[in-house]
Amino acid sequence: MDSGEVIERHTLSVTVDNVAGILARIAGMFSTRGYNIESLTVADVTKDNAISRLSIVTSGLPHVIDQMVHQLDRLPPVHRVVDLTAVGPHVERELALIKVVGVGDNRIEALRLAEVYHARVVDATIASFIFEVTGTTEKVEKFLELMGELGLVEVARTGIAAMARGRDAF
């Protein structure tokens, strides 16, 4: 390994035929080669549900990321692979549902912080809230850290959805 190479986090956008087993094939490709998927989201992107888009976040040395992109691109049901990190400016967002249990001052503080972080209350009981927060992974992580001190009991996260900025479609 070249001493100048560092592990980098990359976000890949992959468009594929929406066929049974494609997600397993892609995940299998990563695991058999020892690559880690840090985040994975999948959704249909055409009206006829024929094409899906995967947003994959992974980390590795630059040459390993290049290998992953080329190996993905060779899979038959894959239409296009774009390394959004290499392309340049892109938008990444994640959604999380966060359950916080608390009463009194902790409850008031949780609501105050939720307002600061633009988190929505999507469910409330006498003893708990479920917040919905959307933003960068860093924003979600910071909100979770703060809620951890106030009675965090459960978290569900979507993973990252990403798209390149500008006019071009990837």
XYZ file of C-alpha atoms in Angstrom:
170
model
C 0.000 0.000 0.000
C 1.271 3.459 -0.901
C 1.829 5.474 2.273
C -0.105 8.377 0.687
C -3.284 6.327 0.313
C -5.946 6.774 2.947
C -9.266 5.069 3.477
C -12.008 7.197 1.957
C -15.788 7.136 2.356
C -17.611 7.045 -0.989
C -21.259 7.175 -1.983
C -22.171 5.130 -5.063
C -25.356 5.493 -7.098
C -26.260 2.272 -8.917
C -29.214 1.859 -11.292
C -30.308 -1.732 -11.879
C -33.085 -3.800 -13.391
C -35.656 -4.395 -10.686
C -35.376 -8.186 -10.708
C -35.461 -10.776 -7.952
C -32.069 -11.426 -6.405
C -30.231 -8.336 -7.625
C -29.788 -6.919 -4.142
C -28.421 -10.255 -2.912
C -25.996 -10.386 -5.868
C -24.680 -6.907 -5.162
C -24.381 -7.514 -1.410
C -22.706 -10.838 -2.176
C -20.198 -9.141 -4.456
C -19.220 -6.820 -1.620
C -19.005 -9.525 1.043
C -17.050 -12.089 -1.019
C -14.415 -9.450 -1.720
C -14.289 -8.294 1.893
C -15.836 -4.874 1.255
C -18.156 -3.337 3.821
C -21.454 -1.618 3.035
C -21.972 1.125 5.614
C -25.363 2.205 4.253
C -27.680 0.838 1.574
C -30.986 2.187 0.325
C -33.033 0.873 -2.589
C -36.113 2.256 -4.325
C -37.979 1.962 -7.631
C -37.289 4.981 -9.822
C -39.534 4.372 -12.847
C -43.326 4.382 -13.166
C -43.354 0.778 -14.381
C -41.107 -0.377 -11.478
C -38.584 -1.769 -13.958
C -35.540 0.132 -12.649
C -34.313 0.585 -9.088
C -31.681 2.906 -7.718
C -29.321 1.867 -4.964
C -27.391 4.354 -2.860
C -24.417 2.522 -1.368
C -22.007 4.065 1.124
C -18.718 2.230 1.524
C -15.151 2.960 2.580
C -11.823 1.845 1.204
C -8.595 2.816 -0.413
C -9.073 4.787 -3.651
C -7.968 1.889 -5.873
C -10.318 -0.478 -4.004
C -13.250 1.907 -4.538
C -12.378 1.983 -8.262
C -12.378 -1.836 -8.300
C -15.802 -1.923 -6.630
C -17.220 0.486 -9.207
C -15.833 -1.571 -12.118
C -17.022 -4.874 -10.628
C -20.517 -3.484 -10.045
C -20.613 -2.117 -13.576
C -19.917 -5.607 -14.977
C -22.961 -7.219 -13.336
C -25.566 -7.897 -16.085
C -28.608 -6.236 -14.429
C -26.596 -3.063 -13.633
C -27.273 -0.129 -15.950
C -24.989 2.490 -14.466
C -22.648 3.005 -11.536
C -21.668 6.520 -10.490
C -19.235 7.311 -7.706
C -20.957 10.476 -6.473
C -18.014 11.303 -4.240
C -15.659 11.299 -7.242
C -18.131 13.229 -9.436
C -18.166 16.107 -6.982
C -20.860 18.021 -5.154
C -23.820 15.871 -4.181
C -26.598 15.851 -1.618
C -26.919 13.121 1.001
C -29.835 12.767 3.391
C -30.887 10.227 5.976
C -34.099 9.849 7.948
C -34.315 8.482 11.479
C -37.175 7.698 13.842
C -36.079 8.189 17.439
C -38.065 7.134 20.510
C -37.341 9.095 23.674
C -38.909 8.263 27.032
C -38.954 10.894 29.722
C -40.929 13.180 31.968
C -40.461 16.615 33.469
C -37.363 18.579 32.533
C -35.998 15.835 30.258
C -39.244 15.892 28.269
C -39.105 19.673 27.906
C -35.427 19.565 26.911
C -36.088 16.820 24.322
C -38.787 18.983 22.728
C -36.515 22.039 22.757
C -33.659 20.161 21.082
C -36.052 18.650 18.565
C -37.067 22.162 17.559
C -33.415 23.209 17.168
C -32.737 20.155 14.970
C -35.987 20.587 13.007
C -37.130 17.165 14.185
C -40.870 16.510 13.954
C -42.881 14.823 16.647
C -44.654 11.981 14.800
C -46.051 10.257 17.885
C -46.501 11.244 21.512
C -47.740 9.639 24.685
C -47.694 10.838 28.276
C -44.255 9.262 28.755
C -42.642 9.210 25.291
C -42.085 10.864 21.934
C -41.117 9.519 18.558
C -39.173 12.118 16.616
C -38.497 12.130 12.873
C -35.245 13.819 11.945
C -33.898 14.214 8.427
C -30.514 15.501 7.333
C -26.908 14.572 6.930
C -25.593 11.567 8.791
C -23.642 13.950 11.012
C -26.824 15.821 11.969
C -28.653 12.569 12.747
C -25.696 11.306 14.813
C -25.518 14.532 16.835
C -29.279 14.466 17.511
C -28.994 10.832 18.652
C -26.099 11.729 20.938
C -28.131 14.496 22.572
C -31.251 12.342 22.908
C -29.089 9.614 24.480
C -28.729 11.848 27.518
C -32.490 12.451 27.697
C -33.987 8.969 27.519
C -33.310 7.494 24.062
C -34.726 3.946 23.926
C -35.045 3.027 20.234
C -33.800 4.110 16.805
C -34.743 3.178 13.234
C -32.682 4.667 10.382
C -33.237 4.604 6.639
C -29.667 4.817 5.439
C -28.427 7.440 3.024
C -30.200 8.572 -0.118
C -27.917 10.570 -2.396
C -28.027 12.507 -5.643
C -25.517 14.579 -7.616
C -26.082 18.319 -7.723
C -26.605 20.121 -10.995
C -28.451 19.436 -14.218
C -27.063 16.022 -15.112
C -29.017 12.906 -14.197
C -27.059 9.973 -12.857
